[in-house]
XYZ file of C-alpha atoms in Angstrom:
184
model
C 10.644 18.219 -31.940
C 10.753 14.789 -30.261
C 7.380 13.281 -29.931
C 6.500 11.049 -27.014
C 3.764 8.661 -26.890
C 2.242 7.368 -23.725
C 0.355 3.934 -23.847
C -1.897 2.643 -20.872
C -2.196 -1.146 -21.101
C -5.033 -2.667 -19.049
C -5.537 -6.295 -18.085
C -9.252 -6.309 -16.908
C -9.961 -8.451 -13.884
C -12.498 -8.794 -11.184
C -10.095 -10.041 -8.623
C -6.859 -8.139 -9.624
C -6.853 -5.637 -12.505
C -3.397 -5.001 -13.932
C -2.238 -1.588 -15.458
C 1.031 -0.884 -17.232
C 2.268 2.447 -18.515
C 4.949 2.880 -21.242
C 6.630 5.947 -22.854
C 7.675 5.624 -26.394
C 10.185 8.118 -27.722
C 11.721 7.543 -31.378
C 10.654 3.857 -31.123
C 12.369 3.358 -27.676
C 10.101 2.007 -25.009
C 10.491 2.791 -21.239
C 8.346 1.573 -18.432
C 6.672 4.509 -16.630
C 4.614 2.765 -14.176
C 2.859 -0.279 -13.161
C -0.032 -0.976 -10.968
C -2.593 -3.521 -9.852
C -5.987 -2.979 -8.313
C -6.816 -5.582 -5.628
C -10.428 -5.970 -5.975
C -11.193 -9.197 -3.897
C -11.586 -7.098 -0.799
C -14.695 -5.285 -1.969
C -17.991 -6.758 -0.959
C -19.908 -6.864 -4.463
C -19.527 -6.688 -8.324
C -20.884 -3.183 -8.468
C -18.246 -1.754 -5.962
C -15.565 -3.422 -7.867
C -16.699 -1.880 -11.029
C -16.810 1.590 -9.441
C -13.185 1.235 -8.280
C -12.151 -0.020 -11.762
C -13.735 3.163 -13.365
C -12.253 5.462 -10.654
C -8.727 3.940 -10.826
C -8.575 4.020 -14.640
C -9.773 7.767 -14.687
C -6.989 8.449 -12.006
C -4.266 7.012 -14.031
C -5.379 8.674 -17.192
C -5.529 12.031 -15.226
C -2.011 11.390 -13.807
C -0.247 10.066 -16.800
C -2.184 11.586 -19.730
C -1.979 8.511 -22.098
C -2.373 9.000 -25.835
C -3.661 5.554 -26.347
C -5.208 2.946 -24.162
C -4.895 -0.870 -24.974
C -7.008 -3.544 -23.407
C -6.774 -7.254 -23.192
C -9.996 -8.763 -24.540
C -11.639 -11.392 -22.156
C -10.964 -14.932 -23.216
C -13.670 -17.310 -23.680
C -13.892 -19.693 -20.795
C -16.428 -22.258 -19.778
C -18.074 -20.253 -17.008
C -20.406 -17.830 -18.468
C -20.661 -15.911 -15.152
C -16.930 -15.231 -15.001
C -16.977 -14.114 -18.662
C -19.891 -11.593 -17.982
C -18.012 -10.248 -14.935
C -14.753 -9.803 -16.924
C -16.679 -8.246 -19.811
C -18.106 -5.715 -17.422
C -14.610 -4.964 -15.903
C -13.426 -4.317 -19.400
C -16.439 -2.234 -20.449
C -15.897 0.023 -17.392
C -12.216 0.521 -18.076
C -13.166 1.411 -21.716
C -15.972 3.722 -20.609
C -13.381 5.564 -18.334
C -10.947 5.966 -21.199
C -13.743 7.013 -23.722
C -14.930 9.539 -21.088
C -11.526 11.276 -21.288
C -11.576 10.912 -25.219
C -8.652 8.584 -25.361
C -8.667 5.905 -28.271
C -8.770 2.397 -27.286
C -7.530 -0.843 -28.831
C -8.375 -4.401 -27.777
C -5.970 -7.373 -28.086
C -6.676 -10.982 -27.555
C -4.413 -12.831 -24.904
C -2.885 -15.078 -27.651
C -1.902 -11.942 -29.586
C -0.448 -10.362 -26.685
C 1.593 -13.343 -25.711
C 2.649 -13.725 -29.422
C 3.885 -10.061 -29.555
C 5.912 -10.357 -26.375
C 7.406 -13.759 -26.437
C 6.744 -15.116 -29.976
C 4.448 -17.891 -28.559
C 0.797 -17.382 -28.239
C 0.550 -20.179 -25.445
C 3.443 -18.582 -23.293
C 2.952 -18.550 -19.588
C 2.499 -15.297 -17.451
C 5.917 -16.021 -16.041
C 7.444 -16.136 -19.589
C 5.780 -12.955 -20.566
C 7.000 -11.218 -17.403
C 10.534 -12.426 -18.085
C 10.458 -11.227 -21.708
C 9.022 -7.985 -20.501
C 11.929 -7.513 -18.053
C 14.310 -8.041 -20.894
C 12.619 -5.911 -23.454
C 12.255 -2.984 -20.929
C 15.701 -3.503 -19.420
C 14.424 -3.796 -15.859
C 16.898 -5.157 -13.159
C 13.937 -6.848 -11.429
C 10.189 -7.072 -11.974
C 8.560 -4.216 -10.070
C 5.381 -6.209 -8.862
C 4.630 -9.652 -7.464
C 1.380 -9.862 -9.272
C 1.501 -11.300 -12.820
C -1.784 -9.321 -13.643
C 0.116 -6.162 -13.381
C 2.625 -7.640 -15.861
C -0.062 -8.579 -18.165
C -1.247 -4.856 -18.177
C 2.319 -3.779 -19.093
C 2.243 -6.529 -21.757
C -0.838 -5.072 -23.327
C 0.741 -1.704 -23.577
C 3.969 -3.232 -25.247
C 1.917 -5.301 -27.611
C 0.055 -2.095 -28.596
C 3.283 -0.372 -29.339
C 4.656 -3.426 -31.562
C 1.351 -3.316 -33.491
C 0.952 0.441 -33.922
C 3.713 0.954 -36.436
C 5.883 3.030 -34.150
C 8.881 0.648 -34.378
C 10.820 -0.209 -37.516
C 8.092 -2.813 -38.445
C 7.861 -1.358 -42.026
C 11.305 -2.700 -42.951
C 11.279 -6.083 -44.382
C 14.087 -8.542 -43.859
C 14.871 -11.573 -46.041
C 17.243 -13.117 -43.302
C 19.931 -12.203 -40.800
C 22.117 -10.614 -43.346
C 19.494 -8.292 -44.377
C 18.723 -7.457 -40.825
C 22.299 -6.718 -40.072
C 22.697 -4.619 -43.194
C 19.846 -2.332 -42.197
C 20.604 -2.273 -38.350
C 24.528 -1.854 -38.256
C 24.205 -0.403 -34.705
C 22.661 -3.498 -33.318
C 25.884 -5.508 -33.675
C 28.317 -5.656 -30.896
């Protein structure tokens, strides 16, 4: 029996909130969906939080993820912005927990490192690498916040032991010996 794992990745935000959903079967990732929630049009922070909760629940109910991964708010100089981001993340967490879905949090640097190998990569570099990793002809959204949500899901997959990360390699020769199908 082939087991499929669905991972919902969330990049919390109070202006744009990104969501990415991947499916993993036998260690192979495929993008299922990518969404962004545009929040700048709402009149106040409380209304934005309600829409974050509602959208997160709607995505959970539609795609039935097995796990949810969130980007942790980064520490900035503006305390008010940090509080608002923390609330947005908390609401997304609450929606996930309301549906009894396990959640994991990743720092922005860890996500960038998992996707690009560089913890200081730009959003454009992350999107480009996701396009390559997921074999997308073009990136399906213009908002990099949505690609950040997708990056969180992919990072979670890379860190959850669902790919061949239990193998150890001492160099290219070792890698090629253990992965003969990867050579063209």
